[in-house]
GROMACS .gro file of N, CA, C and O in nm:
model
  484
    1ILE      N    1  11.477  10.702   9.015
    1ILE     CA    2  11.363  10.773   9.075
    1ILE      C    3  11.323  10.888   8.983
    1ILE      O    4  11.408  10.963   8.937
    2GLN      N    5  11.193  10.898   8.956
    2GLN     CA    6  11.135  11.012   8.884
    2GLN      C    7  11.053  11.089   8.986
    2GLN      O    8  10.980  11.029   9.065
    3THR      N    9  11.064  11.221   8.985
    3THR     CA   10  10.986  11.301   9.078
    3THR      C   11  10.928  11.422   9.007
    3THR      O   12  10.978  11.466   8.903
    4GLY      N   13  10.822  11.472   9.062
    4GLY     CA   14  10.758  11.593   9.014
    4GLY      C   15  10.680  11.655   9.128
    4GLY      O   16  10.682  11.603   9.240
    5GLN      N   17  10.611  11.761   9.099
    5GLN     CA   18  10.531  11.829   9.201
    5GLN      C   19  10.419  11.737   9.248
    5GLN      O   20  10.324  11.711   9.175
    6GLY      N   21  10.432  11.678   9.367
    6GLY     CA   22  10.327  11.595   9.425
    6GLY      C   23  10.331  11.448   9.389
    6GLY      O   24  10.240  11.374   9.424
    7TRP      N   25  10.437  11.402   9.322
    7TRP     CA   26  10.446  11.260   9.288
    7TRP      C   27  10.591  11.212   9.286
    7TRP      O   28  10.683  11.289   9.266
    8ARG      N   29  10.607  11.080   9.310
    8ARG     CA   30  10.737  11.012   9.303
    8ARG      C   31  10.715  10.874   9.244
    8ARG      O   32  10.618  10.806   9.276
    9LEU      N   33  10.808  10.831   9.160
    9LEU     CA   34  10.806  10.697   9.104
    9LEU      C   35  10.949  10.643   9.105
    9LEU      O   36  11.043  10.718   9.081
   10GLY      N   37  10.963  10.515   9.131
   10GLY     CA   38  11.097  10.457   9.130
   10GLY      C   39  11.096  10.313   9.082
   10GLY      O   40  10.994  10.245   9.087
   11TRP      N   41  11.211  10.269   9.033
   11TRP     CA   42  11.229  10.131   8.987
   11TRP      C   43  11.368  10.086   9.025
   11TRP      O   44  11.467  10.154   8.994
   12ASN      N   45  11.379   9.972   9.093
   12ASN     CA   46  11.507   9.914   9.130
   12ASN      C   47  11.507   9.768   9.084
   12ASN      O   48  11.452   9.681   9.154
   13PRO      N   49  11.567   9.739   8.969
   13PRO     CA   50  11.564   9.602   8.917
   13PRO      C   51  11.638   9.502   9.005
   13PRO      O   52  11.616   9.381   8.993
   14ASP      N   53  11.724   9.550   9.094
   14ASP     CA   54  11.801   9.461   9.180
   14ASP      C   55  11.731   9.427   9.311
   14ASP      O   56  11.778   9.340   9.386
   15ALA      N   57  11.619   9.492   9.341
   15ALA     CA   58  11.547   9.464   9.464
   15ALA      C   59  11.488   9.323   9.459
   15ALA      O   60  11.446   9.276   9.353
   16GLU      N   61  11.484   9.256   9.574
   16GLU     CA   62  11.434   9.119   9.578
   16GLU      C   63  11.285   9.109   9.549
   16GLU      O   64  11.243   9.037   9.460
   17GLU      N   65  11.204   9.180   9.625
   17GLU     CA   66  11.059   9.165   9.613
   17GLU      C   67  10.992   9.292   9.561
   17GLU      O   68  10.913   9.287   9.468
   18TYR      N   69  11.021   9.404   9.622
   18TYR     CA   70  10.953   9.528   9.587
   18TYR      C   71  11.043   9.613   9.498
   18TYR      O   72  11.129   9.685   9.545
   19LYS      N   73  11.021   9.601   9.368
   19LYS     CA   74  11.108   9.666   9.270
   19LYS      C   75  11.064   9.808   9.237
   19LYS      O   76  11.144   9.885   9.183
   20ALA      N   77  10.941   9.844   9.264
   20ALA     CA   78  10.888   9.974   9.223
   20ALA      C   79  10.843  10.055   9.345
   20ALA      O   80  10.818  10.000   9.452
   21LEU      N   81  10.835  10.185   9.324
   21LEU     CA   82  10.787  10.276   9.426
   21LEU      C   83  10.693  10.375   9.359
   21LEU      O   84  10.722  10.426   9.251
   22VAL      N   85  10.578  10.398   9.421
   22VAL     CA   86  10.488  10.506   9.380
   22VAL      C   87  10.459  10.589   9.504
   22VAL      O   88  10.452  10.535   9.615
   23GLY      N   89  10.445  10.719   9.485
   23GLY     CA   90  10.423  10.802   9.601
   23GLY      C   91  10.365  10.938   9.566
   23GLY      O   92  10.361  10.978   9.450
   24GLY      N   93  10.323  11.004   9.671
   24GLY     CA   94  10.269  11.139   9.661
   24GLY      C   95  10.357  11.236   9.735
   24GLY      O   96  10.475  11.207   9.761
   25GLU      N   97  10.300  11.348   9.772
   25GLU     CA   98  10.374  11.453   9.841
   25GLU      C   99  10.435  11.404   9.972
   25GLU      O  100  10.550  11.429  10.001
   26GLU      N  101  10.355  11.331  10.052
   26GLU     CA  102  10.402  11.289  10.185
   26GLU      C  103  10.381  11.141  10.212
   26GLU      O  104  10.372  11.099  10.327
   27TRP      N  105  10.374  11.061  10.107
   27TRP     CA  106  10.356  10.918  10.127
   27TRP      C  107  10.421  10.843  10.010
   27TRP      O  108  10.445  10.899   9.904
   28SER      N  109  10.450  10.715  10.030
   28SER     CA  110  10.497  10.629   9.922
   28SER      C  111  10.474  10.484   9.963
   28SER      O  112  10.457  10.452  10.080
   29VAL      N  113  10.472  10.398   9.863
   29VAL     CA  114  10.458  10.255   9.886
   29VAL      C  115  10.541  10.182   9.781
   29VAL      O  116  10.550  10.225   9.667
   30GLU      N  117  10.604  10.072   9.825
   30GLU     CA  118  10.678   9.989   9.731
   30GLU      C  119  10.583   9.885   9.674
   30GLU      O  120  10.496   9.832   9.743
   31LEU      N  121  10.602   9.854   9.544
   31LEU     CA  122  10.519   9.756   9.476
   31LEU      C  123  10.606   9.645   9.417
   31LEU      O  124  10.722   9.669   9.381
   32THR      N  125  10.550   9.526   9.408
   32THR     CA  126  10.618   9.419   9.336
   32THR      C  127  10.615   9.452   9.187
   32THR      O  128  10.539   9.539   9.143
   33ALA      N  129  10.694   9.382   9.109
   33ALA     CA  130  10.695   9.404   8.964
   33ALA      C  131  10.557   9.378   8.905
   33ALA      O  132  10.509   9.454   8.819
   34THR      N  133  10.489   9.274   8.951
   34THR     CA  134  10.354   9.242   8.903
   34THR      C  135  10.257   9.355   8.937
   34THR      O  136  10.180   9.399   8.852
   35GLU      N  137  10.260   9.401   9.061
   35GLU     CA  138  10.172   9.510   9.101
   35GLU      C  139  10.199   9.636   9.019
   35GLU      O  140  10.107   9.704   8.975
   36PHE      N  141  10.327   9.667   8.999
   36PHE     CA  142  10.363   9.787   8.925
   36PHE      C  143  10.318   9.777   8.779
   36PHE      O  144  10.265   9.874   8.723
   37ASN      N  145  10.339   9.662   8.717
   37ASN     CA  146  10.296   9.645   8.578
   37ASN      C  147  10.144   9.661   8.566
   37ASN      O  148  10.095   9.726   8.474
   38LEU      N  149  10.070   9.601   8.658
   38LEU     CA  150   9.924   9.617   8.657
   38LEU      C  151   9.884   9.761   8.686
   38LEU      O  152   9.788   9.812   8.627
   39PHE      N  153   9.956   9.826   8.775
   39PHE     CA  154   9.931   9.967   8.805
   39PHE      C  155   9.946  10.050   8.677
   39PHE      O  156   9.858  10.129   8.642
   40CYS      N  157  10.057  10.032   8.608
   40CYS     CA  158  10.082  10.107   8.483
   40CYS      C  159   9.977  10.078   8.377
   40CYS      O  160   9.925  10.170   8.313
   41GLN      N  161   9.945   9.951   8.357
   41GLN     CA  162   9.843   9.914   8.259
   41GLN      C  163   9.708   9.974   8.294
   41GLN      O  164   9.636  10.023   8.206
   42SER      N  165   9.672   9.970   8.420
   42SER     CA  166   9.543  10.023   8.465
   42SER      C  167   9.536  10.174   8.447
   42SER      O  168   9.434  10.226   8.402
   43VAL      N  169   9.643  10.244   8.483
   43VAL     CA  170   9.647  10.389   8.464
   43VAL      C  171   9.631  10.422   8.316
   43VAL      O  172   9.554  10.510   8.279
   44GLN      N  173   9.703  10.351   8.231
   44GLN     CA  174   9.694  10.376   8.087
   44GLN      C  175   9.553  10.350   8.036
   44GLN      O  176   9.497  10.430   7.960
   45GLN      N  177   9.493  10.239   8.076
   45GLN     CA  178   9.358  10.205   8.031
   45GLN      C  179   9.256  10.308   8.077
   45GLN      O  180   9.172  10.353   7.998
   46LEU      N  181   9.264  10.350   8.202
   46LEU     CA  182   9.170  10.449   8.254
   46LEU      C  183   9.191  10.585   8.187
   46LEU      O  184   9.095  10.656   8.156
   47SER      N  185   9.315  10.621   8.164
   47SER     CA  186   9.345  10.748   8.096
   47SER      C  187   9.289  10.748   7.954
   47SER      O  188   9.229  10.847   7.910
   48GLU      N  189   9.307  10.638   7.882
   48GLU     CA  190   9.253  10.627   7.746
   48GLU      C  191   9.101  10.630   7.746
   48GLU      O  192   9.039  10.690   7.659
   49THR      N  193   9.040  10.567   7.846
   49THR     CA  194   8.894  10.570   7.858
   49THR      C  195   8.846  10.713   7.878
   49THR      O  196   8.750  10.757   7.814
   50MET      N  197   8.913  10.787   7.966
   50MET     CA  198   8.874  10.926   7.989
   50MET      C  199   8.887  11.009   7.861
   50MET      O  200   8.797  11.086   7.827
   51LYS      N  201   8.996  10.992   7.789
   51LYS     CA  202   9.016  11.067   7.664
   51LYS      C  203   8.908  11.034   7.562
   51LYS      O  204   8.864  11.120   7.487
   52SER      N  205   8.865  10.908   7.558
   52SER     CA  206   8.764  10.866   7.461
   52SER      C  207   8.627  10.926   7.490
   52SER      O  208   8.541  10.931   7.403
   53LEU      N  209   8.606  10.971   7.613
   53LEU     CA  210   8.476  11.026   7.653
   53LEU      C  211   8.460  11.174   7.619
   53LEU      O  212   8.351  11.229   7.631
   54VAL      N  213   8.567  11.239   7.577
   54VAL     CA  214   8.564  11.384   7.556
   54VAL      C  215   8.454  11.427   7.459
   54VAL      O  216   8.391  11.530   7.478
   55THR      N  217   8.426  11.348   7.356
   55THR     CA  218   8.323  11.386   7.258
   55THR      C  219   8.183  11.349   7.303
   55THR      O  220   8.086  11.392   7.242
   56GLN      N  221   8.171  11.271   7.411
   56GLN     CA  222   8.042  11.225   7.456
   56GLN      C  223   7.987  11.303   7.576
   56GLN      O  224   7.873  11.282   7.617
   57LEU      N  225   8.068  11.393   7.631
   57LEU     CA  226   8.028  11.466   7.751
   57LEU      C  227   8.013  11.614   7.722
   57LEU      O  228   8.079  11.669   7.634
   58MET      N  229   7.928  11.677   7.800
   58MET     CA  230   7.921  11.823   7.794
   58MET      C  231   8.045  11.878   7.864
   58MET      O  232   8.104  11.810   7.949
   59GLU      N  233   8.082  12.000   7.832
   59GLU     CA  234   8.206  12.058   7.881
   59GLU      C  235   8.218  12.055   8.034
   59GLU      O  236   8.325  12.029   8.088
   60GLU      N  237   8.111  12.079   8.105
   60GLU     CA  238   8.116  12.086   8.252
   60GLU      C  239   8.082  11.953   8.320
   60GLU      O  240   8.072  11.946   8.442
   61GLU      N  241   8.065  11.847   8.244
   61GLU     CA  242   8.022  11.718   8.299
   61GLU      C  243   8.141  11.638   8.354
   61GLU      O  244   8.238  11.613   8.284
   62LEU      N  245   8.130  11.598   8.480
   62LEU     CA  246   8.230  11.514   8.545
   62LEU      C  247   8.199  11.367   8.519
   62LEU      O  248   8.083  11.329   8.504
   63VAL      N  249   8.302  11.285   8.520
   63VAL     CA  250   8.283  11.141   8.500
   63VAL      C  251   8.374  11.066   8.596
   63VAL      O  252   8.478  11.116   8.638
   64SER      N  253   8.333  10.946   8.631
   64SER     CA  254   8.412  10.859   8.717
   64SER      C  255   8.420  10.721   8.652
   64SER      O  256   8.319  10.669   8.604
   65CYS      N  257   8.541  10.664   8.650
   65CYS     CA  258   8.561  10.529   8.595
   65CYS      C  259   8.642  10.448   8.696
   65CYS      O  260   8.736  10.500   8.756
   66GLU      N  261   8.605  10.322   8.712
   66GLU     CA  262   8.675  10.232   8.802
   66GLU      C  263   8.727  10.112   8.725
   66GLU      O  264   8.669  10.073   8.623
   67LEU      N  265   8.834  10.054   8.777
   67LEU     CA  266   8.891   9.932   8.721
   67LEU      C  267   8.941   9.848   8.838
   67LEU      O  268   9.005   9.903   8.929
   68GLU      N  269   8.911   9.720   8.838
   68GLU     CA  270   8.955   9.635   8.947
   68GLU      C  271   9.017   9.508   8.893
   68GLU      O  272   8.966   9.446   8.800
   69THR      N  273   9.132   9.469   8.951
   69THR     CA  274   9.198   9.343   8.919
   69THR      C  275   9.214   9.266   9.050
   69THR      O  276   9.179   9.317   9.157
   70GLU      N  277   9.272   9.152   9.041
   70GLU     CA  278   9.301   9.073   9.160
   70GLU      C  279   9.392   9.149   9.256
   70GLU      O  280   9.382   9.136   9.378
   71TYR      N  281   9.481   9.231   9.201
   71TYR     CA  282   9.582   9.299   9.281
   71TYR      C  283   9.546   9.441   9.324
   71TYR      O  284   9.596   9.488   9.425
   72LEU      N  285   9.465   9.513   9.243
   72LEU     CA  286   9.437   9.651   9.279
   72LEU      C  287   9.305   9.701   9.223
   72LEU      O  288   9.250   9.646   9.129
   73TRP      N  289   9.256   9.806   9.289
   73TRP     CA  290   9.137   9.879   9.246
   73TRP      C  291   9.183  10.020   9.213
   73TRP      O  292   9.266  10.077   9.285
   74MET      N  293   9.134  10.075   9.102
   74MET     CA  294   9.170  10.211   9.063
   74MET      C  295   9.045  10.287   9.023
   74MET      O  296   8.949  10.228   8.972
   75GLU      N  297   9.051  10.419   9.043
   75GLU     CA  298   8.942  10.506   9.001
   75GLU      C  299   9.000  10.636   8.950
   75GLU      O  300   9.098  10.688   9.005
   76VAL      N  301   8.941  10.687   8.842
   76VAL     CA  302   8.968  10.822   8.796
   76VAL      C  303   8.837  10.897   8.804
   76VAL      O  304   8.729  10.841   8.781
   77GLU      N  305   8.846  11.025   8.840
   77GLU     CA  306   8.725  11.106   8.852
   77GLU      C  307   8.759  11.250   8.815
   77GLU      O  308   8.859  11.304   8.861
   78GLY      N  309   8.677  11.306   8.729
   78GLY     CA  310   8.697  11.444   8.688
   78GLY      C  311   8.654  11.465   8.545
   78GLY      O  312   8.556  11.406   8.498
   79PHE      N  313   8.731  11.546   8.475
   79PHE     CA  314   8.706  11.577   8.335
   79PHE      C  315   8.802  11.495   8.249
   79PHE      O  316   8.908  11.453   8.297
   80PRO      N  317   8.768  11.471   8.122
   80PRO     CA  318   8.856  11.389   8.038
   80PRO      C  319   9.000  11.438   8.031
   80PRO      O  320   9.092  11.359   8.015
   81ASP      N  321   9.022  11.569   8.046
   81ASP     CA  322   9.158  11.622   8.037
   81ASP      C  323   9.218  11.659   8.172
   81ASP      O  324   9.333  11.704   8.179
   82ALA      N  325   9.145  11.638   8.281
   82ALA     CA  326   9.195  11.670   8.416
   82ALA      C  327   9.117  11.587   8.518
   82ALA      O  328   9.003  11.620   8.551
   83PHE      N  329   9.179  11.481   8.566
   83PHE     CA  330   9.109  11.391   8.659
   83PHE      C  331   9.202  11.347   8.770
   83PHE      O  332   9.322  11.338   8.753
   84ARG      N  333   9.140  11.319   8.885
   84ARG     CA  334   9.217  11.265   8.997
   84ARG      C  335   9.227  11.114   8.981
   84ARG      O  336   9.143  11.051   8.915
   85LEU      N  337   9.329  11.055   9.040
   85LEU     CA  338   9.355  10.911   9.031
   85LEU      C  339   9.371  10.856   9.172
   85LEU      O  340   9.448  10.910   9.251
   86SER      N  341   9.296  10.750   9.203
   86SER     CA  342   9.304  10.684   9.334
   86SER      C  343   9.326  10.536   9.313
   86SER      O  344   9.282  10.479   9.213
   87PHE      N  345   9.393  10.471   9.409
   87PHE     CA  346   9.413  10.326   9.401
   87PHE      C  347   9.413  10.264   9.540
   87PHE      O  348   9.442  10.331   9.639
   88ILE      N  349   9.381  10.135   9.543
   88ILE     CA  350   9.390  10.053   9.663
   88ILE      C  351   9.451   9.920   9.622
   88ILE      O  352   9.405   9.857   9.526
   89LEU      N  353   9.555   9.877   9.694
   89LEU     CA  354   9.610   9.743   9.671
   89LEU      C  355   9.518   9.642   9.737
   89LEU      O  356   9.478   9.660   9.852
   90ASN      N  357   9.483   9.537   9.666
   90ASN     CA  358   9.392   9.435   9.717
   90ASN      C  359   9.463   9.315   9.779
   90ASN      O  360   9.398   9.226   9.832
   91GLN      N  361   9.594   9.310   9.769
   91GLN     CA  362   9.670   9.196   9.820
   91GLN      C  363   9.767   9.242   9.927
   91GLN      O  364   9.820   9.353   9.921
   92GLY      N  365   9.792   9.158  10.025
   92GLY     CA  366   9.898   9.183  10.121
   92GLY      C  367   9.885   9.309  10.204
   92GLY      O  368   9.813   9.313  10.302
   93ARG      N  369   9.949   9.416  10.161
   93ARG     CA  370   9.967   9.536  10.243
   93ARG      C  371   9.844   9.624  10.255
   93ARG      O  372   9.837   9.710  10.340
   94ARG      N  373   9.746   9.614  10.167
   94ARG     CA  374   9.622   9.692  10.173
   94ARG      C  375   9.651   9.842  10.180
   94ARG      O  376   9.612   9.912  10.272
   95VAL      N  377   9.720   9.893  10.083
   95VAL     CA  378   9.760  10.033  10.076
   95VAL      C  379   9.660  10.112   9.992
   95VAL      O  380   9.605  10.060   9.895
   96GLU      N  381   9.639  10.238  10.029
   96GLU     CA  382   9.553  10.327   9.953
   96GLU      C  383   9.631  10.455   9.924
   96GLU      O  384   9.704  10.505  10.009
   97GLY      N  385   9.616  10.507   9.803
   97GLY     CA  386   9.685  10.632   9.767
   97GLY      C  387   9.615  10.700   9.652
   97GLY      O  388   9.520  10.646   9.594
   98GLY      N  389   9.663  10.818   9.618
   98GLY     CA  390   9.603  10.889   9.507
   98GLY      C  391   9.669  11.023   9.481
   98GLY      O  392   9.754  11.068   9.559
   99TRP      N  393   9.629  11.084   9.370
   99TRP     CA  394   9.682  11.212   9.326
   99TRP      C  395   9.568  11.299   9.278
   99TRP      O  396   9.473  11.252   9.216
  100SER      N  397   9.580  11.427   9.301
  100SER     CA  398   9.478  11.523   9.257
  100SER      C  399   9.483  11.543   9.106
  100SER      O  400   9.581  11.506   9.040
  101ALA      N  401   9.380  11.604   9.052
  101ALA     CA  402   9.372  11.628   8.908
  101ALA      C  403   9.487  11.715   8.859
  101ALA      O  404   9.534  11.699   8.746
  102SER      N  405   9.537  11.805   8.942
  102SER     CA  406   9.646  11.892   8.900
  102SER      C  407   9.779  11.818   8.889
  102SER      O  408   9.873  11.867   8.828
  103ILE      N  409   9.788  11.699   8.945
  103ILE     CA  410   9.912  11.621   8.946
  103ILE      C  411   9.908  11.503   8.848
  103ILE      O  412  10.010  11.463   8.794
  104THR      N  413   9.791  11.447   8.824
  104THR     CA  414   9.779  11.321   8.750
  104THR      C  415   9.843  11.322   8.612
  104THR      O  416   9.909  11.226   8.574
  105SER      N  417   9.826  11.429   8.535
  105SER     CA  418   9.882  11.427   8.398
  105SER      C  419  10.034  11.417   8.401
  105SER      O  420  10.093  11.343   8.319
  106GLU      N  421  10.101  11.483   8.493
  106GLU     CA  422  10.247  11.473   8.504
  106GLU      C  423  10.287  11.334   8.555
  106GLU      O  424  10.388  11.279   8.513
  107LEU      N  425  10.209  11.279   8.648
  107LEU     CA  426  10.235  11.144   8.697
  107LEU      C  427  10.230  11.044   8.582
  107LEU      O  428  10.316  10.957   8.569
  108ILE      N  429  10.131  11.057   8.495
  108ILE     CA  430  10.116  10.965   8.382
  108ILE      C  431  10.237  10.975   8.288
  108ILE      O  432  10.288  10.873   8.240
  109LYS      N  433  10.286  11.095   8.264
  109LYS     CA  434  10.407  11.112   8.182
  109LYS      C  435  10.527  11.045   8.250
  109LYS      O  436  10.608  10.980   8.185
  110GLY      N  437  10.539  11.061   8.381
  110GLY     CA  438  10.646  10.997   8.456
  110GLY      C  439  10.637  10.846   8.451
  110GLY      O  440  10.738  10.776   8.439
  111LEU      N  441  10.514  10.793   8.459
  111LEU     CA  442  10.494  10.648   8.448
  111LEU      C  443  10.542  10.595   8.314
  111LEU      O  444  10.604  10.489   8.307
  112ALA      N  445  10.515  10.667   8.208
  112ALA     CA  446  10.558  10.625   8.074
  112ALA      C  447  10.711  10.616   8.069
  112ALA      O  448  10.766  10.520   8.013
  113ARG      N  449  10.779  10.714   8.128
  113ARG     CA  450  10.926  10.712   8.127
  113ARG      C  451  10.981  10.598   8.211
  113ARG      O  452  11.070  10.525   8.168
  114ILE      N  453  10.930  10.581   8.331
  114ILE     CA  454  10.985  10.480   8.421
  114ILE      C  455  10.944  10.339   8.376
  114ILE      O  456  11.018  10.244   8.396
  115GLN      N  457  10.829  10.326   8.313
  115GLN     CA  458  10.786  10.195   8.266
  115GLN      C  459  10.878  10.148   8.154
  115GLN      O  460  10.912  10.030   8.148
  116ARG      N  461  10.923  10.237   8.067
  116ARG     CA  462  11.020  10.197   7.965
  116ARG      C  463  11.146  10.144   8.030
  116ARG      O  464  11.201  10.044   7.985
  117PHE      N  465  11.191  10.209   8.135
  117PHE     CA  466  11.311  10.165   8.204
  117PHE      C  467  11.289  10.030   8.273
  117PHE      O  468  11.374   9.943   8.270
  118SER      N  469  11.172  10.013   8.334
  118SER     CA  470  11.144   9.888   8.407
  118SER      C  471  11.132   9.770   8.313
  118SER      O  472  11.166   9.659   8.349
  119VAL      N  473  11.083   9.792   8.191
  119VAL     CA  474  11.071   9.684   8.094
  119VAL      C  475  11.208   9.644   8.044
  119VAL      O  476  11.235   9.526   8.022
  120GLU      N  477  11.299   9.741   8.027
  120GLU     CA  478  11.434   9.712   7.977
  120GLU      C  479  11.516   9.635   8.078
  120GLU      O  480  11.609   9.566   8.043
  121ASN      N  481  11.487   9.650   8.206
  121ASN     CA  482  11.569   9.586   8.310
  121ASN      C  483  11.496   9.472   8.371
  121ASN      O  484  11.439   9.460   8.462
   0.00000   0.00000   0.00000
């Protein structure tokens, strides 16, 4: 389990179906390995998209980007260096969650650490 101010992430390679956990201050949801891998890839892609927009936007300009797969919908909204992240699972449990802009950058760092562990196991 990785935790920080307003976020939680977990990986259990021995779990039967739901190997991953993502959560906020007062909520969490377990994800399958497929859902978690797509979640990580989507967060990385949206984060890179936001960073690439920094030279194309005025300093005070907000931007919103969405990404949708068969398994989940994600959105980032804010500034290239500080944005909120929201998601909805499109399969099975129909879960919705998200993190504020003040939390997202630390969550992304935590995802990088836990994703390395999840790939190794």
